[in-house]
mmCIF file of C-alpha atoms in Angstrom:
data_model
loop_
_atom_site.group_PDB
_atom_site.id
_atom_site.type_symbol
_atom_site.label_atom_id
_atom_site.label_comp_id
_atom_site.label_asym_id
_atom_site.label_seq_id
_atom_site.Cartn_x
_atom_site.Cartn_y
_atom_site.Cartn_z
ATOM 1 C CA MET E 225 27.501 -5.903 -0.933
ATOM 2 C CA LEU E 226 28.674 -2.398 -1.731
ATOM 3 C CA PRO E 227 29.398 -0.034 1.153
ATOM 4 C CA TYR E 228 26.150 1.755 1.948
ATOM 5 C CA LYS E 229 27.406 5.158 0.825
ATOM 6 C CA GLN E 230 27.922 3.726 -2.676
ATOM 7 C CA LEU E 231 24.375 2.419 -3.045
ATOM 8 C CA ARG E 232 22.528 4.299 -5.743
ATOM 9 C CA TYR E 233 19.266 5.671 -4.462
ATOM 10 C CA PRO E 234 16.375 6.271 -6.841
ATOM 11 C CA SER E 235 16.023 9.941 -7.617
ATOM 12 C CA MET E 236 14.180 11.666 -4.769
ATOM 13 C CA LYS E 237 12.498 13.769 -7.434
ATOM 14 C CA SER E 238 11.067 10.616 -9.015
ATOM 15 C CA LEU E 239 9.549 9.612 -5.665
ATOM 16 C CA SER E 240 8.339 13.071 -4.675
ATOM 17 C CA GLN E 241 5.278 12.988 -6.931
ATOM 18 C CA ILE E 242 2.275 10.697 -6.833
ATOM 19 C CA GLY E 243 0.376 11.925 -9.847
ATOM 20 C CA ARG E 244 -2.385 9.326 -10.040
ATOM 21 C CA ILE E 245 -3.935 7.155 -7.325
ATOM 22 C CA LEU E 246 -6.067 4.145 -8.209
ATOM 23 C CA VAL E 247 -8.614 3.099 -5.573
ATOM 24 C CA PRO E 248 -10.426 -0.219 -6.242
ATOM 25 C CA VAL E 249 -13.590 -0.310 -4.111
ATOM 26 C CA PRO E 250 -16.728 -2.364 -3.446
ATOM 27 C CA LEU E 251 -20.171 -0.755 -3.614
ATOM 28 C CA ASN E 252 -20.623 -0.372 0.144
ATOM 29 C CA ARG E 253 -19.217 1.534 3.094
ATOM 30 C CA ASN E 254 -15.887 -0.318 2.819
ATOM 31 C CA MET E 255 -15.066 2.248 0.145
ATOM 32 C CA ILE E 256 -14.941 5.072 2.697
ATOM 33 C CA ALA E 257 -11.535 4.422 4.306
ATOM 34 C CA PRO E 258 -9.462 3.943 1.119
ATOM 35 C CA ILE E 259 -11.108 6.923 -0.589
ATOM 36 C CA ASN E 260 -10.463 9.095 2.464
ATOM 37 C CA GLN E 261 -6.826 7.985 2.401
ATOM 38 C CA ALA E 262 -6.615 8.870 -1.298
ATOM 39 C CA ILE E 263 -8.067 12.305 -0.520
ATOM 40 C CA TYR E 264 -5.399 12.763 2.171
ATOM 41 C CA PHE E 265 -2.664 11.969 -0.368
ATOM 42 C CA HIS E 266 -4.363 14.305 -2.865
ATOM 43 C CA GLU E 267 -4.069 17.119 -0.327
ATOM 44 C CA LYS E 268 -0.304 16.508 -0.089
ATOM 45 C CA TYR E 269 0.523 15.624 -3.698
ATOM 46 C CA GLY E 270 -2.325 17.085 -5.763
ATOM 47 C CA SER E 271 -2.888 13.586 -7.151
ATOM 48 C CA ASP E 272 -5.657 12.598 -9.554
ATOM 49 C CA ILE E 273 -7.970 10.026 -7.941
ATOM 50 C CA VAL E 274 -9.363 7.196 -10.049
ATOM 51 C CA LEU E 275 -12.084 5.095 -8.411
ATOM 52 C CA LEU E 276 -12.386 1.597 -9.820
ATOM 53 C CA HIS E 277 -15.114 -0.993 -9.359
ATOM 54 C CA VAL E 278 -14.704 -4.494 -10.775
ATOM 55 C CA GLU E 279 -17.855 -6.473 -11.480
ATOM 56 C CA SER E 280 -17.794 -10.233 -11.812
ATOM 57 C CA GLU E 281 -17.683 -11.596 -15.311
ATOM 58 C CA LEU E 282 -21.065 -11.909 -16.979
ATOM 59 C CA PRO E 283 -22.684 -15.348 -16.809
ATOM 60 C CA PHE E 284 -21.884 -17.592 -19.770
ATOM 61 C CA LEU E 285 -25.160 -16.987 -21.589
ATOM 62 C CA GLN E 286 -24.968 -13.207 -21.148
ATOM 63 C CA LYS E 287 -21.712 -13.162 -23.060
ATOM 64 C CA TRP E 288 -23.740 -14.013 -26.131
ATOM 65 C CA PHE E 289 -26.178 -11.135 -25.653
ATOM 66 C CA PRO E 290 -26.036 -8.335 -28.223
ATOM 67 C CA SER E 291 -23.399 -5.713 -27.518
ATOM 68 C CA ARG E 292 -26.092 -3.070 -26.984
ATOM 69 C CA ILE E 293 -27.467 -5.073 -24.027
ATOM 70 C CA GLN E 294 -23.994 -5.484 -22.550
ATOM 71 C CA LYS E 295 -23.361 -1.775 -23.040
ATOM 72 C CA LYS E 296 -26.642 -0.962 -21.306
ATOM 73 C CA HIS E 297 -25.690 -3.194 -18.389
ATOM 74 C CA ARG E 298 -22.300 -1.496 -18.040
ATOM 75 C CA LYS E 299 -23.871 1.980 -18.186
ATOM 76 C CA LYS E 300 -26.389 1.047 -15.496
ATOM 77 C CA ALA E 301 -23.666 -0.385 -13.265
ATOM 78 C CA LEU E 302 -21.540 2.754 -13.663
ATOM 79 C CA LYS E 303 -24.488 4.954 -12.613
ATOM 80 C CA LYS E 304 -24.949 2.802 -9.512
ATOM 81 C CA PHE E 305 -21.241 3.150 -8.760
ATOM 82 C CA ARG E 306 -21.429 6.940 -8.947
ATOM 83 C CA ARG E 307 -24.556 7.015 -6.764
ATOM 84 C CA GLN E 308 -22.855 4.945 -4.067
ATOM 85 C CA VAL E 309 -19.826 7.227 -3.972
ATOM 86 C CA LYS E 310 -22.091 10.274 -3.784
ATOM 87 C CA HIS E 311 -24.055 8.593 -0.973
ATOM 88 C CA PHE E 312 -20.933 8.200 1.186
ATOM 89 C CA PHE E 313 -19.303 11.495 0.152
ATOM 90 C CA PRO E 314 -22.253 13.903 -0.230
ATOM 91 C CA GLU E 315 -21.309 17.433 -1.234
ATOM 92 C CA HIS E 316 -17.605 16.624 -0.979
ATOM 93 C CA PRO E 317 -15.603 19.290 -2.869
ATOM 94 C CA LEU E 318 -13.647 16.592 -4.732
ATOM 95 C CA LEU E 319 -16.751 14.643 -5.792
ATOM 96 C CA LYS E 320 -16.755 16.125 -9.292
ATOM 97 C CA GLN E 321 -13.017 15.597 -9.677
ATOM 98 C CA PHE E 322 -13.095 11.859 -9.065
ATOM 99 C CA GLU E 323 -12.578 9.742 -12.158
ATOM 100 C CA TYR E 324 -14.702 6.599 -12.349
ATOM 101 C CA GLU E 325 -13.949 3.353 -14.098
ATOM 102 C CA LEU E 326 -16.021 0.191 -14.112
ATOM 103 C CA VAL E 327 -14.743 -3.030 -15.643
ATOM 104 C CA ILE E 328 -16.184 -6.518 -15.903
ATOM 105 C CA GLY E 329 -13.786 -9.381 -15.294
ATOM 106 C CA LYS E 330 -11.650 -11.146 -12.715
ATOM 107 C CA LEU E 331 -10.738 -8.936 -9.776
ATOM 108 C CA ILE E 332 -6.930 -8.937 -9.575
ATOM 109 C CA PRO E 333 -6.117 -9.146 -13.322
ATOM 110 C CA SER E 334 -8.614 -6.332 -13.951
ATOM 111 C CA ILE E 335 -7.057 -4.073 -11.330
ATOM 112 C CA LEU E 336 -3.551 -4.733 -12.626
ATOM 113 C CA LYS E 337 -4.597 -3.975 -16.215
ATOM 114 C CA VAL E 338 -6.313 -0.720 -15.251
ATOM 115 C CA SER E 339 -3.363 0.278 -13.067
ATOM 116 C CA ALA E 340 -0.939 -0.257 -15.949
ATOM 117 C CA ARG E 341 -3.167 1.502 -18.486
ATOM 118 C CA ARG E 342 -3.751 4.444 -16.177
ATOM 119 C CA LYS E 343 -0.049 4.571 -15.243
ATOM 120 C CA SER E 344 -0.949 4.642 -11.559
ATOM 121 C CA ASP E 345 1.650 5.801 -9.051
ATOM 122 C CA LEU E 346 -0.140 4.321 -6.031
ATOM 123 C CA LEU E 347 -2.847 1.759 -5.294
ATOM 124 C CA ILE E 348 -4.900 2.032 -2.094
ATOM 125 C CA ILE E 349 -7.020 -0.865 -0.840
ATOM 126 C CA LYS E 350 -8.741 -1.922 2.344
ATOM 127 C CA LYS E 351 -7.849 -5.469 3.264
ATOM 128 C CA ALA E 352 -10.353 -7.831 4.883
ATOM 129 C CA ARG E 353 -9.988 -10.794 7.203
ATOM 130 C CA ARG E 354 -12.764 -12.822 5.574
ATOM 131 C CA SER E 355 -14.614 -12.735 2.306
ATOM 132 C CA HIS E 356 -18.379 -12.234 2.285
ATOM 133 C CA GLY E 357 -19.158 -11.270 -1.271
ATOM 134 C CA GLN E 358 -18.187 -7.809 -2.416
ATOM 135 C CA ALA E 359 -18.247 -6.439 1.115
ATOM 136 C CA SER E 360 -14.762 -7.856 1.563
ATOM 137 C CA ILE E 361 -13.263 -8.206 -1.897
ATOM 138 C CA PHE E 362 -9.696 -7.882 -0.633
ATOM 139 C CA ARG E 363 -9.462 -10.952 1.552
ATOM 140 C CA LYS E 364 -5.965 -12.163 2.338
ATOM 141 C CA GLU E 365 -5.409 -14.134 -0.864
ATOM 142 C CA ASN E 366 -6.602 -11.339 -3.156
ATOM 143 C CA ALA E 367 -4.650 -8.620 -1.354
ATOM 144 C CA ASP E 368 -1.404 -10.602 -1.264
ATOM 145 C CA LYS E 369 -1.659 -11.434 -4.957
ATOM 146 C CA LEU E 370 -2.299 -7.804 -5.860
ATOM 147 C CA ILE E 371 0.603 -6.590 -3.711
ATOM 148 C CA SER E 372 3.063 -9.115 -5.114
ATOM 149 C CA GLU E 373 2.140 -8.517 -8.772
ATOM 150 C CA SER E 374 1.592 -4.756 -8.798
ATOM 151 C CA LYS E 375 4.157 -2.641 -10.633
ATOM 152 C CA CYS E 376 3.434 0.373 -8.427
ATOM 153 C CA PRO E 377 3.364 0.741 -4.617
ATOM 154 C CA VAL E 378 0.278 -0.591 -2.827
ATOM 155 C CA MET E 379 -1.046 0.888 0.398
ATOM 156 C CA THR E 380 -3.165 -1.576 2.361
ATOM 157 C CA MET E 381 -5.377 -0.854 5.352
ATOM 158 C CA PHE E 382 -6.884 -3.453 7.629
ATOM 159 C CA LYS E 383 -8.848 -1.108 9.880
ATOM 160 C CA ASP E 384 -10.185 2.379 9.339
ATOM 161 C CA PRO E 385 -7.520 4.892 10.404
ATOM 162 C CA GLU E 386 -8.286 6.224 13.893
ATOM 163 C CA ILE E 387 -6.314 9.415 13.403
ATOM 164 C CA LYS E 388 -5.920 11.229 10.134
ATOM 165 C CA GLY E 389 -2.312 11.671 9.152
ATOM 166 C CA ILE E 390 1.053 9.961 8.793
ATOM 167 C CA ASN E 391 3.310 10.963 11.673
ATOM 168 C CA ARG E 392 5.344 7.802 12.321
ATOM 169 C CA ILE E 393 6.843 5.532 9.665
ATOM 170 C CA LEU E 394 8.184 2.106 10.629
ATOM 171 C CA LEU E 395 11.036 0.857 8.445
ATOM 172 C CA PRO E 396 12.055 -2.804 8.948
ATOM 173 C CA VAL E 397 15.575 -3.441 7.643
ATOM 174 C CA ASP E 398 16.883 -6.799 6.413
ATOM 175 C CA VAL E 399 20.663 -7.019 6.486
ATOM 176 C CA THR E 400 20.694 -9.543 3.623
ATOM 177 C CA LYS E 401 18.754 -7.375 1.163
ATOM 178 C CA ASN E 402 19.355 -4.164 -0.746
ATOM 179 C CA SER E 403 17.243 -1.544 1.024
ATOM 180 C CA ASP E 404 18.143 1.567 -0.947
ATOM 181 C CA LYS E 405 14.816 1.951 -2.790
ATOM 182 C CA LYS E 406 12.784 1.281 0.336
ATOM 183 C CA VAL E 407 14.812 3.832 2.317
ATOM 184 C CA ALA E 408 14.377 6.386 -0.472
ATOM 185 C CA TRP E 409 10.597 5.882 -0.364
ATOM 186 C CA ALA E 410 10.544 6.267 3.420
ATOM 187 C CA ILE E 411 12.584 9.473 3.215
ATOM 188 C CA SER E 412 10.361 10.909 0.490
ATOM 189 C CA LEU E 413 7.163 10.130 2.408
ATOM 190 C CA ALA E 414 8.588 11.414 5.701
ATOM 191 C CA LYS E 415 9.563 14.731 4.125
ATOM 192 C CA LYS E 416 6.169 15.130 2.454
ATOM 193 C CA PHE E 417 4.147 14.348 5.598
ATOM 194 C CA GLY E 418 6.549 15.743 8.195
ATOM 195 C CA ALA E 419 6.856 12.277 9.754
ATOM 196 C CA SER E 420 9.569 10.607 11.815
ATOM 197 C CA ILE E 421 11.167 7.306 10.743
ATOM 198 C CA HIS E 422 11.693 4.393 13.111
ATOM 199 C CA ILE E 423 14.167 1.785 11.851
ATOM 200 C CA VAL E 424 13.876 -1.727 13.264
ATOM 201 C CA SER E 425 16.270 -4.571 12.556
ATOM 202 C CA VAL E 426 16.336 -8.144 13.848
ATOM 203 C CA GLN E 427 19.541 -9.778 15.093
ATOM 204 C CA HIS E 428 19.616 -13.571 14.907
ATOM 205 C CA LEU E 429 23.145 -14.252 16.222
ATOM 206 C CA GLU E 430 24.324 -13.968 19.825
ATOM 207 C CA ILE E 431 27.073 -11.412 19.246
ATOM 208 C CA LYS E 432 27.853 -7.952 20.554
ATOM 209 C CA ARG E 433 25.747 -5.226 18.991
ATOM 210 C CA VAL E 434 28.770 -3.352 17.607
ATOM 211 C CA HIS E 435 29.724 -6.448 15.604
ATOM 212 C CA SER E 436 26.214 -7.050 14.285
ATOM 213 C CA LEU E 437 25.652 -6.537 10.555
ATOM 214 C CA SER E 438 22.022 -5.690 11.315
ATOM 215 C CA TYR E 439 23.041 -2.943 13.728
ATOM 216 C CA ASN E 440 25.772 -1.476 11.519
ATOM 217 C CA LYS E 441 23.581 -1.414 8.422
ATOM 218 C CA GLY E 442 20.827 0.176 10.504
ATOM 219 C CA ARG E 443 23.249 2.846 11.723
ATOM 220 C CA ARG E 444 24.310 3.672 8.153
ATOM 221 C CA ILE E 445 20.675 4.027 7.101
ATOM 222 C CA GLU E 446 20.005 6.144 10.179
ATOM 223 C CA ARG E 447 22.799 8.558 9.216
ATOM 224 C CA VAL E 448 21.491 8.874 5.659
ATOM 225 C CA ILE E 449 17.991 9.670 6.910
ATOM 226 C CA ARG E 450 19.278 12.170 9.455
ATOM 227 C CA GLU E 451 21.176 13.977 6.686
ATOM 228 C CA HIS E 452 17.773 14.763 5.158
ATOM 229 C CA GLY E 453 16.699 16.560 8.332
ATOM 230 C CA ILE E 454 14.265 13.829 9.401
ATOM 231 C CA ASP E 455 13.790 12.660 12.983
ATOM 232 C CA VAL E 456 14.930 9.038 13.108
ATOM 233 C CA ASP E 457 15.731 6.330 15.627
ATOM 234 C CA LEU E 458 17.083 2.796 15.393
ATOM 235 C CA VAL E 459 16.026 -0.255 17.395
ATOM 236 C CA LEU E 460 17.828 -3.604 17.209
ATOM 237 C CA LEU E 461 15.739 -6.561 18.405
ATOM 238 C CA LYS E 462 16.917 -10.107 19.145
ATOM 239 C CA ALA E 463 15.226 -12.990 17.385
ATOM 240 C CA GLU E 464 15.049 -15.317 20.397
ATOM 241 C CA GLN E 465 13.841 -18.237 18.234
ATOM 242 C CA ARG E 466 10.988 -16.242 16.730
ATOM 243 C CA THR E 467 10.414 -15.265 13.119
ATOM 244 C CA ALA E 468 11.351 -11.798 11.919
ATOM 245 C CA ASP E 469 7.790 -10.838 11.012
ATOM 246 C CA GLU E 470 6.526 -11.782 14.514
ATOM 247 C CA ILE E 471 9.189 -9.624 16.140
ATOM 248 C CA VAL E 472 8.563 -6.644 13.865
ATOM 249 C CA LEU E 473 4.804 -6.865 14.372
ATOM 250 C CA ASP E 474 5.171 -7.083 18.154
ATOM 251 C CA TYR E 475 7.290 -3.948 18.044
ATOM 252 C CA ALA E 476 4.746 -2.255 15.775
ATOM 253 C CA GLU E 477 2.039 -2.956 18.374
ATOM 254 C CA LYS E 478 4.056 -0.933 20.887
ATOM 255 C CA LEU E 479 5.135 1.858 18.542
ATOM 256 C CA LYS E 480 1.759 2.146 16.742
ATOM 257 C CA PRO E 481 3.167 3.635 13.504
ATOM 258 C CA ASP E 482 0.910 5.167 10.889
ATOM 259 C CA LEU E 483 2.737 3.510 8.011
ATOM 260 C CA LEU E 484 4.954 0.445 7.582
ATOM 261 C CA VAL E 485 7.199 0.389 4.502
ATOM 262 C CA ILE E 486 8.224 -2.974 3.045
ATOM 263 C CA MET E 487 9.515 -4.137 -0.335
ATOM 264 C CA THR E 488 7.675 -7.351 -1.105
ATOM 265 C CA HIS E 489 9.774 -8.619 -4.008
ATOM 266 C CA GLN E 490 13.004 -8.242 -2.027
ATOM 267 C CA GLU E 491 11.835 -9.409 1.369
ATOM 268 C CA THR E 492 9.533 -12.353 0.719
ATOM 269 C CA ILE E 493 12.360 -14.844 1.266
ATOM 270 C CA LEU E 494 13.318 -13.351 4.635
ATOM 271 C CA PHE E 495 9.808 -13.212 6.026
ATOM 272 C CA ASP E 496 8.611 -16.449 4.340
ATOM 273 C CA ASN E 497 5.084 -15.720 3.155
ATOM 274 C CA TYR E 498 4.684 -12.959 5.703
ATOM 275 C CA LEU E 499 2.402 -10.742 3.642
ATOM 276 C CA GLY E 500 -0.812 -11.960 5.238
ATOM 277 C CA ALA E 501 0.524 -11.383 8.729
ATOM 278 C CA PHE E 502 1.724 -7.867 7.936
#
């Protein structure tokens, strides 16, 4: 691995703008939290907000209906979509600025296609523990698949945010993986929201901290972040025969961060199918 100072970070300018946010939602109150989060990002970035609703594919026989009937069905569904958003966000100043898209098809492939076509910079979803129809469209399997296949960052929420804002960012660091892009994202977000960054690394070997690769890589990342004028701290935790994701999540319970930044394609091997737990 190259010395940390030689790692090439993505351009901070390229990460400093989130021009378009795609928010896939069901037609019920579970749309409120992700739309509110998109509005919060709009206030910081001036982002365009695209609201997406995916309807199940038409029954087999309906596929053979004349196109005018299918078009009528789609138009009716889109009107219902708009009414539901207006119901939960009455008189909101951004109501007329929302873009609406309704597609008929399979959930995850449809979202990915729209995201690519719209050139989305961020996806925001609310994840659910169980699936009960469209009230919980992003159950574990759906959410994990979307996260792993998306070409743009995905923000997931399990519960409605209790406090509006991003003040603390938790940054787990894996000594075996290249973390430069993840660190760049954390720095960019911290600067935009005025947040602090809390680095956490897990040490698996019984050696002195000064000799630990986890600790030394964490310290190098800490220095880089501090150079950007961001409040940062580093915590090194011992594995003690537990998995890395369990340790990080236990620490998160104590810290209560507003955002946890992970790179799924790079870290799946380390955390071994950890996405559901996170």
